[in-house]
PDB file of C-alpha atoms in Angstrom:
ATOM      1  CA  PHE A   6       0.000   0.000   0.000  1.00 96.00           C
ATOM      2  CA  PRO A   7       1.448   3.425  -0.976  1.00 96.00           C
ATOM      3  CA  CYS A   8       1.205   5.017   2.471  1.00 95.00           C
ATOM      4  CA  GLY A   9       3.628   7.806   1.500  1.00 93.00           C
ATOM      5  CA  ALA A  10       1.258   9.151  -1.164  1.00 95.00           C
ATOM      6  CA  TRP A  11      -1.888   8.489   0.903  1.00 96.00           C
ATOM      7  CA  ARG A  12      -3.563  11.706   2.031  1.00 97.00           C
ATOM      8  CA  PRO A  13      -6.430  10.352   4.136  1.00 98.00           C
ATOM      9  CA  ARG A  14      -9.709  12.202   4.253  1.00 97.00           C
ATOM     10  CA  ARG A  15     -11.438  12.569   7.615  1.00 98.00           C
ATOM     11  CA  ARG A  16     -13.824   9.706   6.876  1.00 98.00           C
ATOM     12  CA  GLU A  17     -10.963   7.380   5.901  1.00 98.00           C
ATOM     13  CA  TRP A  18      -8.796   8.141   8.928  1.00 98.00           C
ATOM     14  CA  LEU A  19     -11.653   7.747  11.404  1.00 98.00           C
ATOM     15  CA  LEU A  20     -12.710   4.454   9.795  1.00 98.00           C
ATOM     16  CA  ALA A  21      -9.143   3.126   9.755  1.00 98.00           C
ATOM     17  CA  ALA A  22      -8.748   3.994  13.451  1.00 98.00           C
ATOM     18  CA  GLN A  23     -11.898   2.009  14.259  1.00 98.00           C
ATOM     19  CA  LEU A  24     -10.470  -1.084  12.571  1.00 98.00           C
ATOM     20  CA  VAL A  25      -7.477  -1.661  14.885  1.00 97.00           C
ATOM     21  CA  GLN A  26      -7.178  -2.747  18.509  1.00 96.00           C
ATOM     22  CA  PRO A  27      -7.405   0.091  21.075  1.00 97.00           C
ATOM     23  CA  GLU A  28      -3.822  -0.295  22.338  1.00 95.00           C
ATOM     24  CA  GLU A  29      -2.509  -0.070  18.749  1.00 95.00           C
ATOM     25  CA  LYS A  30      -4.721   2.924  17.989  1.00 97.00           C
ATOM     26  CA  GLU A  31      -3.275   4.680  21.049  1.00 97.00           C
ATOM     27  CA  ARG A  32       0.307   3.779  20.084  1.00 96.00           C
ATOM     28  CA  ILE A  33      -0.202   5.089  16.545  1.00 97.00           C
ATOM     29  CA  GLY A  34      -1.712   8.331  17.851  1.00 96.00           C
ATOM     30  CA  GLN A  35       1.515   9.042  19.736  1.00 97.00           C
ATOM     31  CA  PHE A  36       3.713   9.262  16.624  1.00 97.00           C
ATOM     32  CA  VAL A  37       5.167  12.741  16.122  1.00 96.00           C
ATOM     33  CA  PHE A  38       4.935  12.713  12.319  1.00 96.00           C
ATOM     34  CA  ALA A  39       1.901  11.968  10.150  1.00 97.00           C
ATOM     35  CA  ARG A  40       3.924   9.762   7.777  1.00 96.00           C
ATOM     36  CA  ASP A  41       4.870   7.410  10.636  1.00 96.00           C
ATOM     37  CA  ALA A  42       1.300   7.269  11.948  1.00 97.00           C
ATOM     38  CA  LYS A  43       0.013   6.447   8.448  1.00 98.00           C
ATOM     39  CA  ALA A  44       2.603   3.715   7.882  1.00 97.00           C
ATOM     40  CA  ALA A  45       1.972   2.088  11.267  1.00 97.00           C
ATOM     41  CA  LEU A  46      -1.811   2.176  10.846  1.00 98.00           C
ATOM     42  CA  VAL A  47      -1.613   0.719   7.333  1.00 98.00           C
ATOM     43  CA  GLY A  48       0.675  -2.039   8.641  1.00 97.00           C
ATOM     44  CA  ARG A  49      -1.967  -3.068  11.184  1.00 97.00           C
ATOM     45  CA  LEU A  50      -4.734  -2.944   8.571  1.00 98.00           C
ATOM     46  CA  LEU A  51      -2.706  -5.157   6.212  1.00 98.00           C
ATOM     47  CA  MET A  52      -2.301  -7.791   8.931  1.00 97.00           C
ATOM     48  CA  ARG A  53      -5.969  -7.758   9.892  1.00 97.00           C
ATOM     49  CA  LYS A  54      -7.078  -7.916   6.238  1.00 97.00           C
ATOM     50  CA  LEU A  55      -4.815 -10.908   5.612  1.00 95.00           C
ATOM     51  CA  ILE A  56      -5.970 -12.857   8.668  1.00 94.00           C
ATOM     52  CA  SER A  57      -9.634 -12.028   8.220  1.00 95.00           C
ATOM     53  CA  GLU A  58      -9.729 -12.976   4.537  1.00 94.00           C
ATOM     54  CA  GLU A  59      -7.254 -15.885   4.444  1.00 92.00           C
ATOM     55  CA  LEU A  60      -8.162 -17.586   7.728  1.00 91.00           C
ATOM     56  CA  CYS A  61     -11.862 -16.626   7.642  1.00 91.00           C
ATOM     57  CA  ILE A  62     -11.799 -14.998  11.085  1.00 93.00           C
ATOM     58  CA  PRO A  63     -14.210 -12.042  11.384  1.00 95.00           C
ATOM     59  CA  TRP A  64     -12.173  -8.811  11.375  1.00 97.00           C
ATOM     60  CA  ASN A  65     -13.366  -7.705  14.818  1.00 96.00           C
ATOM     61  CA  GLU A  66     -12.440 -11.094  16.316  1.00 94.00           C
ATOM     62  CA  VAL A  67      -8.825 -11.017  15.123  1.00 94.00           C
ATOM     63  CA  HIS A  68      -6.569 -10.626  18.174  1.00 93.00           C
ATOM     64  CA  LEU A  69      -2.979  -9.589  17.527  1.00 93.00           C
ATOM     65  CA  GLN A  70      -0.255  -9.563  20.164  1.00 90.00           C
ATOM     66  CA  ARG A  71       3.498  -8.957  20.131  1.00 87.00           C
ATOM     67  CA  THR A  72       6.367 -11.223  21.134  1.00 83.00           C
ATOM     68  CA  PRO A  73       8.810  -9.881  23.773  1.00 84.00           C
ATOM     69  CA  LYS A  74      10.953  -8.766  20.795  1.00 79.00           C
ATOM     70  CA  GLY A  75       8.009  -6.838  19.317  1.00 79.00           C
ATOM     71  CA  LYS A  76       7.059  -9.146  16.423  1.00 82.00           C
ATOM     72  CA  PRO A  77       3.256  -9.220  15.907  1.00 86.00           C
ATOM     73  CA  PHE A  78       1.546 -12.606  15.982  1.00 86.00           C
ATOM     74  CA  LEU A  79      -1.990 -13.947  15.915  1.00 89.00           C
ATOM     75  CA  ALA A  80      -3.166 -14.819  19.429  1.00 88.00           C
ATOM     76  CA  ASN A  81      -6.415 -16.513  18.358  1.00 85.00           C
ATOM     77  CA  ASN A  82      -6.554 -20.263  19.044  1.00 78.00           C
ATOM     78  CA  LEU A  83      -6.019 -21.971  15.700  1.00 70.00           C
ATOM     79  CA  HIS A  84      -6.135 -25.656  14.895  1.00 66.00           C
ATOM     80  CA  GLY A  85      -4.805 -27.829  12.094  1.00 59.00           C
ATOM     81  CA  ILE A  86      -3.259 -26.278   9.025  1.00 54.00           C
ATOM     82  CA  ASN A  87      -3.527 -22.683  10.246  1.00 59.00           C
ATOM     83  CA  SER A  88      -1.760 -23.230  13.574  1.00 63.00           C
ATOM     84  CA  SER A  89       1.651 -22.257  12.160  1.00 72.00           C
ATOM     85  CA  TYR A  90       0.469 -19.387   9.946  1.00 84.00           C
ATOM     86  CA  ASN A  91       3.217 -16.760   9.651  1.00 90.00           C
ATOM     87  CA  PHE A  92       3.045 -13.151   8.499  1.00 94.00           C
ATOM     88  CA  ASN A  93       5.222 -10.067   8.687  1.00 95.00           C
ATOM     89  CA  VAL A  94       4.944  -6.414   7.673  1.00 96.00           C
ATOM     90  CA  SER A  95       7.433  -3.658   6.951  1.00 96.00           C
ATOM     91  CA  HIS A  96       7.023   0.027   6.238  1.00 95.00           C
ATOM     92  CA  GLN A  97       9.718   2.428   5.176  1.00 94.00           C
ATOM     93  CA  GLY A  98       9.927   5.080   2.503  1.00 92.00           C
ATOM     94  CA  ASP A  99       6.702   5.309   0.510  1.00 95.00           C
ATOM     95  CA  TYR A 100       5.204   1.839   1.079  1.00 97.00           C
ATOM     96  CA  ALA A 101       3.917  -0.602   3.660  1.00 97.00           C
ATOM     97  CA  VAL A 102       4.331  -4.240   2.572  1.00 97.00           C
ATOM     98  CA  LEU A 103       3.197  -7.624   3.879  1.00 97.00           C
ATOM     99  CA  ALA A 104       4.263 -11.229   3.264  1.00 96.00           C
ATOM    100  CA  ALA A 105       2.648 -14.384   4.658  1.00 94.00           C
ATOM    101  CA  GLU A 106       3.158 -18.143   4.514  1.00 91.00           C
ATOM    102  CA  PRO A 107       0.957 -20.905   5.958  1.00 86.00           C
ATOM    103  CA  GLU A 108       3.700 -23.218   7.245  1.00 84.00           C
ATOM    104  CA  ILE A 109       7.140 -21.609   7.144  1.00 90.00           C
ATOM    105  CA  GLN A 110       8.930 -18.712   8.787  1.00 92.00           C
ATOM    106  CA  VAL A 111       8.644 -15.429   6.914  1.00 95.00           C
ATOM    107  CA  GLY A 112      10.227 -12.021   7.326  1.00 95.00           C
ATOM    108  CA  ILE A 113       9.920  -8.979   5.080  1.00 97.00           C
ATOM    109  CA  ASP A 114      11.783  -5.693   4.884  1.00 98.00           C
ATOM    110  CA  ILE A 115      11.498  -2.717   2.569  1.00 98.00           C
ATOM    111  CA  MET A 116      14.184  -0.063   2.222  1.00 98.00           C
ATOM    112  CA  LYS A 117      14.113   3.185   0.278  1.00 97.00           C
ATOM    113  CA  THR A 118      17.385   4.381  -1.211  1.00 96.00           C
ATOM    114  CA  ASP A 119      17.651   7.879   0.202  1.00 93.00           C
ATOM    115  CA  LEU A 120      20.480  10.170   1.199  1.00 88.00           C
ATOM    116  CA  PRO A 121      21.571   9.484   4.798  1.00 84.00           C
ATOM    117  CA  GLY A 122      20.453  12.691   6.516  1.00 80.00           C
ATOM    118  CA  SER A 123      23.134  15.361   6.651  1.00 74.00           C
ATOM    119  CA  SER A 124      25.972  12.842   6.320  1.00 84.00           C
ATOM    120  CA  SER A 125      27.890  12.220   3.100  1.00 93.00           C
ATOM    121  CA  ILE A 126      27.612   8.737   1.598  1.00 95.00           C
ATOM    122  CA  PRO A 127      31.281   7.822   2.379  1.00 94.00           C
ATOM    123  CA  ASN A 128      30.826   8.999   5.977  1.00 94.00           C
ATOM    124  CA  PHE A 129      27.589   7.022   6.277  1.00 95.00           C
ATOM    125  CA  PHE A 130      29.407   3.911   5.026  1.00 96.00           C
ATOM    126  CA  HIS A 131      32.159   4.502   7.597  1.00 95.00           C
ATOM    127  CA  ILE A 132      29.564   4.656  10.401  1.00 93.00           C
ATOM    128  CA  MET A 133      27.880   1.448   9.148  1.00 94.00           C
ATOM    129  CA  LYS A 134      31.137  -0.417   8.435  1.00 95.00           C
ATOM    130  CA  ARG A 135      30.688  -3.078  11.141  1.00 93.00           C
ATOM    131  CA  GLN A 136      27.165  -3.982  10.040  1.00 93.00           C
ATOM    132  CA  LEU A 137      28.309  -5.718   6.833  1.00 96.00           C
ATOM    133  CA  THR A 138      31.122  -8.137   6.008  1.00 96.00           C
ATOM    134  CA  GLU A 139      34.205  -7.270   3.956  1.00 96.00           C
ATOM    135  CA  THR A 140      32.841  -9.338   1.059  1.00 97.00           C
ATOM    136  CA  GLU A 141      29.553  -7.419   1.129  1.00 98.00           C
ATOM    137  CA  TRP A 142      31.382  -4.082   1.219  1.00 98.00           C
ATOM    138  CA  ASP A 143      33.498  -5.173  -1.770  1.00 98.00           C
ATOM    139  CA  VAL A 144      30.307  -5.721  -3.797  1.00 98.00           C
ATOM    140  CA  ILE A 145      28.865  -2.375  -2.684  1.00 98.00           C
ATOM    141  CA  LYS A 146      32.064  -0.462  -3.485  1.00 97.00           C
ATOM    142  CA  SER A 147      32.253  -2.117  -6.918  1.00 97.00           C
ATOM    143  CA  MET A 148      29.188  -0.155  -8.049  1.00 97.00           C
ATOM    144  CA  SER A 149      29.924   2.629 -10.553  1.00 94.00           C
ATOM    145  CA  ASN A 150      28.997   5.675  -8.443  1.00 96.00           C
ATOM    146  CA  GLU A 151      28.071   6.665  -4.885  1.00 96.00           C
ATOM    147  CA  TRP A 152      24.323   6.611  -5.524  1.00 95.00           C
ATOM    148  CA  ARG A 153      24.461   3.044  -6.876  1.00 97.00           C
ATOM    149  CA  GLN A 154      26.672   2.052  -3.969  1.00 97.00           C
ATOM    150  CA  LEU A 155      24.059   3.431  -1.567  1.00 97.00           C
ATOM    151  CA  ASP A 156      21.359   1.544  -3.468  1.00 97.00           C
ATOM    152  CA  MET A 157      23.320  -1.712  -3.127  1.00 98.00           C
ATOM    153  CA  PHE A 158      23.897  -1.025   0.576  1.00 98.00           C
ATOM    154  CA  TYR A 159      20.147  -0.750   1.176  1.00 98.00           C
ATOM    155  CA  ARG A 160      19.561  -3.934  -0.813  1.00 98.00           C
ATOM    156  CA  HIS A 161      21.910  -5.778   1.565  1.00 98.00           C
ATOM    157  CA  TRP A 162      20.292  -4.096   4.561  1.00 97.00           C
ATOM    158  CA  ALA A 163      16.799  -5.206   3.509  1.00 98.00           C
ATOM    159  CA  LEU A 164      18.049  -8.794   3.132  1.00 98.00           C
ATOM    160  CA  LYS A 165      19.608  -8.812   6.601  1.00 96.00           C
ATOM    161  CA  GLU A 166      16.534  -7.273   8.213  1.00 95.00           C
ATOM    162  CA  SER A 167      14.209  -9.744   6.489  1.00 96.00           C
ATOM    163  CA  PHE A 168      16.139 -12.658   8.015  1.00 95.00           C
ATOM    164  CA  LEU A 169      16.226 -11.119  11.505  1.00 94.00           C
ATOM    165  CA  LYS A 170      12.493 -10.423  11.321  1.00 93.00           C
ATOM    166  CA  ALA A 171      11.783 -13.987  10.194  1.00 92.00           C
ATOM    167  CA  ILE A 172      13.604 -15.485  13.174  1.00 90.00           C
ATOM    168  CA  GLY A 173      12.168 -12.852  15.512  1.00 86.00           C
ATOM    169  CA  VAL A 174      15.346 -11.285  16.901  1.00 82.00           C
ATOM    170  CA  GLY A 175      16.273  -7.634  17.070  1.00 70.00           C
ATOM    171  CA  ILE A 176      19.023  -5.430  18.463  1.00 72.00           C
ATOM    172  CA  GLY A 177      21.970  -7.416  19.740  1.00 78.00           C
ATOM    173  CA  PHE A 178      22.338  -9.854  16.840  1.00 86.00           C
ATOM    174  CA  ASN A 179      25.777  -9.484  15.240  1.00 88.00           C
ATOM    175  CA  LEU A 180      24.995  -8.654  11.600  1.00 90.00           C
ATOM    176  CA  GLN A 181      28.450  -9.836  10.517  1.00 91.00           C
ATOM    177  CA  ARG A 182      27.311 -13.392  11.291  1.00 94.00           C
ATOM    178  CA  ILE A 183      25.154 -13.239   8.157  1.00 95.00           C
ATOM    179  CA  GLU A 184      26.576 -12.586   4.709  1.00 97.00           C
ATOM    180  CA  PHE A 185      24.719 -12.310   1.426  1.00 97.00           C
ATOM    181  CA  ASN A 186      25.999 -13.188  -2.032  1.00 97.00           C
ATOM    182  CA  VAL A 187      23.581 -11.092  -4.063  1.00 97.00           C
ATOM    183  CA  SER A 188      22.556 -12.213  -7.534  1.00 96.00           C
ATOM    184  CA  PRO A 189      21.918 -10.764 -10.035  1.00 96.00           C
ATOM    185  CA  LEU A 190      23.623  -7.433  -9.364  1.00 96.00           C
ATOM    186  CA  GLN A 191      20.911  -5.518 -11.233  1.00 95.00           C
ATOM    187  CA  LEU A 192      17.209  -6.062 -10.502  1.00 96.00           C
ATOM    188  CA  GLU A 193      14.469  -5.152 -12.961  1.00 95.00           C
ATOM    189  CA  ILE A 194      11.502  -3.255 -11.516  1.00 95.00           C
ATOM    190  CA  GLY A 195       8.549  -5.489 -10.658  1.00 93.00           C
ATOM    191  CA  LYS A 196      10.328  -8.810 -11.184  1.00 94.00           C
ATOM    192  CA  VAL A 197      10.817 -11.374  -8.368  1.00 96.00           C
ATOM    193  CA  TYR A 198      14.302 -12.868  -7.927  1.00 96.00           C
ATOM    194  CA  ASN A 199      15.466 -15.659  -5.607  1.00 96.00           C
ATOM    195  CA  GLU A 200      19.073 -16.259  -6.616  1.00 97.00           C
ATOM    196  CA  THR A 201      20.693 -14.497  -3.640  1.00 97.00           C
ATOM    197  CA  LYS A 202      22.317 -16.870  -1.124  1.00 97.00           C
ATOM    198  CA  MET A 203      23.027 -16.435   2.584  1.00 97.00           C
ATOM    199  CA  LEU A 204      25.952 -17.595   4.693  1.00 96.00           C
ATOM    200  CA  LEU A 205      25.402 -17.929   8.449  1.00 94.00           C
ATOM    201  CA  ASP A 206      28.613 -18.029  10.498  1.00 93.00           C
ATOM    202  CA  GLY A 207      30.468 -18.750   7.254  1.00 92.00           C
ATOM    203  CA  GLU A 208      28.311 -21.732   6.280  1.00 92.00           C
ATOM    204  CA  LYS A 209      25.957 -21.712   3.291  1.00 93.00           C
ATOM    205  CA  GLU A 210      22.341 -21.797   4.473  1.00 91.00           C
ATOM    206  CA  GLU A 211      20.331 -24.120   2.226  1.00 91.00           C
ATOM    207  CA  GLU A 212      17.185 -24.013   4.378  1.00 93.00           C
ATOM    208  CA  TRP A 213      16.524 -20.350   3.629  1.00 96.00           C
ATOM    209  CA  THR A 214      15.480 -18.708   0.405  1.00 96.00           C
ATOM    210  CA  PHE A 215      15.271 -14.962  -0.270  1.00 97.00           C
ATOM    211  CA  GLU A 216      12.893 -13.321  -2.703  1.00 97.00           C
ATOM    212  CA  GLU A 217      13.887  -9.845  -3.851  1.00 98.00           C
ATOM    213  CA  THR A 218      11.744  -7.292  -5.650  1.00 97.00           C
ATOM    214  CA  ARG A 219      12.490  -3.779  -6.805  1.00 96.00           C
ATOM    215  CA  LEU A 220       9.155  -1.956  -6.505  1.00 96.00           C
ATOM    216  CA  ASP A 221      10.456   1.152  -8.280  1.00 95.00           C
ATOM    217  CA  ASP A 222      13.732   3.050  -8.744  1.00 94.00           C
ATOM    218  CA  HIS A 223      14.085   3.650  -5.012  1.00 95.00           C
ATOM    219  CA  HIS A 224      12.512   0.740  -3.091  1.00 97.00           C
ATOM    220  CA  HIS A 225      13.980  -2.732  -2.460  1.00 97.00           C
ATOM    221  CA  VAL A 226      11.882  -5.453  -0.818  1.00 98.00           C
ATOM    222  CA  ALA A 227      13.390  -8.650   0.583  1.00 98.00           C
ATOM    223  CA  VAL A 228      11.345 -11.626   1.798  1.00 98.00           C
ATOM    224  CA  ALA A 229      13.086 -14.306   3.890  1.00 97.00           C
ATOM    225  CA  LEU A 230      11.519 -17.782   3.828  1.00 97.00           C
ATOM    226  CA  GLY A 231      12.792 -20.571   6.045  1.00 94.00           C
ATOM    227  CA  LYS A 232      11.991 -23.737   7.913  1.00 77.00           C
ATOM    228  CA  GLN A 233       9.632 -23.412  10.868  1.00 63.00           C
ATOM    229  CA  GLU A 234      11.050 -24.690  14.172  1.00 60.00           C
ATOM    230  CA  GLY A 235       9.627 -28.143  14.801  1.00 48.00           C
ATOM    231  CA  PHE A 236       8.621 -28.427  11.144  1.00 43.00           C
ATOM    232  CA  ALA A 237       9.782 -31.716   9.616  1.00 45.00           C
ATOM    233  CA  GLN A 238      12.700 -31.257   7.236  1.00 46.00           C
ATOM    234  CA  LYS A 239      11.154 -33.670   4.731  1.00 41.00           C
ATOM    235  CA  ASP A 240       8.140 -31.346   4.513  1.00 48.00           C
ATOM    236  CA  PHE A 241      10.195 -28.308   3.596  1.00 48.00           C
ATOM    237  CA  ASP A 242      12.255 -27.727   0.510  1.00 53.00           C
ATOM    238  CA  ALA A 243      13.553 -24.193   0.021  1.00 51.00           C
ATOM    239  CA  HIS A 244      14.064 -24.850  -3.675  1.00 48.00           C
ATOM    240  CA  SER A 245      10.413 -25.770  -4.191  1.00 48.00           C
ATOM    241  CA  MET A 246       9.525 -22.243  -3.037  1.00 49.00           C
ATOM    242  CA  LYS A 247      10.842 -20.984  -6.371  1.00 50.00           C
ATOM    243  CA  ALA A 248       7.772 -22.247  -8.176  1.00 46.00           C
ATOM    244  CA  ASN A 249       5.453 -20.315  -5.875  1.00 58.00           C
ATOM    245  CA  GLN A 250       6.775 -16.775  -6.254  1.00 65.00           C
ATOM    246  CA  LEU A 251       4.109 -14.123  -6.047  1.00 75.00           C
ATOM    247  CA  GLN A 252       4.410 -10.533  -7.157  1.00 85.00           C
ATOM    248  CA  PHE A 253       3.242  -7.750  -4.883  1.00 92.00           C
ATOM    249  CA  THR A 254      -0.296  -6.449  -5.340  1.00 93.00           C
ATOM    250  CA  LEU A 255      -0.799  -2.708  -4.889  1.00 95.00           C
ATOM    251  CA  LEU A 256      -3.905  -2.019  -2.798  1.00 97.00           C
ATOM    252  CA  THR A 257      -6.230   0.975  -2.660  1.00 97.00           C
ATOM    253  CA  PHE A 258      -7.695   2.186   0.631  1.00 97.00           C
ATOM    254  CA  GLU A 259     -10.989   0.558  -0.362  1.00 97.00           C
ATOM    255  CA  ASP A 260      -9.170  -2.770  -0.857  1.00 97.00           C
ATOM    256  CA  LEU A 261      -7.500  -2.384   2.519  1.00 97.00           C
ATOM    257  CA  VAL A 262     -10.722  -1.971   4.514  1.00 97.00           C
ATOM    258  CA  ALA A 263     -13.092  -4.047   2.351  1.00 96.00           C
ATOM    259  CA  SER A 264     -13.632  -6.755   4.979  1.00 96.00           C
ATOM    260  CA  GLY A 265     -13.308  -4.414   7.957  1.00 97.00           C
ATOM    261  CA  ILE A 266     -15.632  -4.599  10.971  1.00 97.00           C
ATOM    262  CA  PRO A 267     -15.080  -1.847  13.602  1.00 97.00           C
ATOM    263  CA  VAL A 268     -13.183  -2.880  16.726  1.00 96.00           C
ATOM    264  CA  THR A 269     -13.429   0.458  18.555  1.00 96.00           C
ATOM    265  CA  PRO A 270     -16.026   3.270  18.496  1.00 96.00           C
ATOM    266  CA  GLU A 271     -15.600   6.318  16.264  1.00 96.00           C
ATOM    267  CA  ASP A 272     -13.308   8.901  17.831  1.00 96.00           C
ATOM    268  CA  TYR A 273     -13.558  12.376  16.290  1.00 97.00           C
ATOM    269  CA  ALA A 274     -10.625  13.659  18.377  1.00 97.00           C
ATOM    270  CA  TYR A 275      -8.379  11.130  16.612  1.00 97.00           C
ATOM    271  CA  TRP A 276      -8.748  13.101  13.375  1.00 98.00           C
ATOM    272  CA  ASP A 277      -7.849  16.363  15.141  1.00 97.00           C
ATOM    273  CA  ASN A 278      -4.796  14.634  16.595  1.00 97.00           C
ATOM    274  CA  PHE A 279      -3.732  13.487  13.117  1.00 97.00           C
ATOM    275  CA  CYS A 280      -4.274  16.933  11.556  1.00 97.00           C
ATOM    276  CA  SER A 281      -1.976  18.504  14.154  1.00 97.00           C
ATOM    277  CA  LYS A 282       0.983  16.413  12.950  1.00 96.00           C
ATOM    278  CA  GLN A 283       3.592  17.576  10.455  1.00 95.00           C
ATOM    279  CA  GLU A 284       4.007  15.091   7.572  1.00 94.00           C
ATOM    280  CA  GLY A 285       7.663  14.449   8.368  1.00 90.00           C
ATOM    281  CA  PRO A 286      10.929  16.137   9.358  1.00 87.00           C
ATOM    282  CA  VAL A 287      12.343  18.789   7.053  1.00 76.00           C
ATOM    283  CA  LYS A 288      13.968  16.815   4.257  1.00 62.00           C
ATOM    284  CA  GLN A 289      17.159  17.418   2.340  1.00 49.00           C
ATOM    285  CA  SER A 290      16.975  17.735  -1.442  1.00 46.00           C
ATOM    286  CA  SER A 291      16.907  14.508  -3.431  1.00 45.00           C
ATOM    287  CA  HIS A 292      20.111  13.154  -4.950  1.00 46.00           C
ATOM    288  CA  PRO A 293      20.297  13.622  -8.728  1.00 42.00           C
ATOM    289  CA  ARG A 294      20.347  10.314 -10.561  1.00 39.00           C
TER     290      ARG A 294
END
C-alpha cells in the first residue's frame, strides 16, 4: 500500500482507526509525524485484512499480540493447518508491505534508497562499516557511483533485516554473522528474484530462500523464507519455493478496509490529533540520478 502518497480524508482516517485494537490505535496516535502514523496504521490494517480474509476470522475477532521482541503474531486459538500461519509487515519510505506463509517462517523488509540525513555517503558507510562483512562491502564499493553504492547497501540491509524479522530477533544480533551473495547485481523493476544466497557463520544456508523485488527506482523489498522450528525437514524444501513466487499487489484504501468490521467506536478527536501532525521532518533535497 502506498502510504507515502496516501492523504487520508477525515472519513478514511476515522474508519481506519476504528479497525485496529485500542492499544494499537493509542500507540499510533503518539507518533510525532503523520507519515509514521500512516505507515503504522496501514501495517496493522494489512495484517488484519490478511488474517480475516485468508483464515476466515471475522475482522473484529482477530486478536494480535506482540512477542517480547516486538514481532506481531496472531493470538487466536487456531487448529490444524492454520496453527503455524506466519506473516510479517514492513514500512519504510513510501510503502507498507506484507508477506505471509501458511507453514514456514517469513520475514519482510522494505528499504528506500535515500540520502543518509546530513551525512555524506562515504561517511555514512564509515559509520555502518561493522554492520556488513568485507565481502559485502566489496560488492557495494564495486558499483559505478556513490548513488548506486548506496542503493546496493540498502539492498543488503533489507536482506539482513528480512532474516532477523523472520527469526524474531532484534538489536543485539551481530549482523556480521550473516553474509549475502547477491545475484543478479541488477534487478528489474517489478520482477521477483530468488538467486541471492546467505551464509550464516560462514556456512551456506540451504534451508533459507530470499525473494527480492524492486518496486520502483528507489525501493527494495526482501522476503526471507525458512523452515519453521519443529517443522519436519522432509516437509520443507527451500528450492520448491521458487515455483510459488508471487508478485506484490498494490492495494487501494478501499481494498484495505473491504472486509473491515469496527473494533473500537468512532473517535472524532483522533482526526484532530492526526491533523496537528507535520508530515515528516524537514527533508534534504533529493540526490540527482
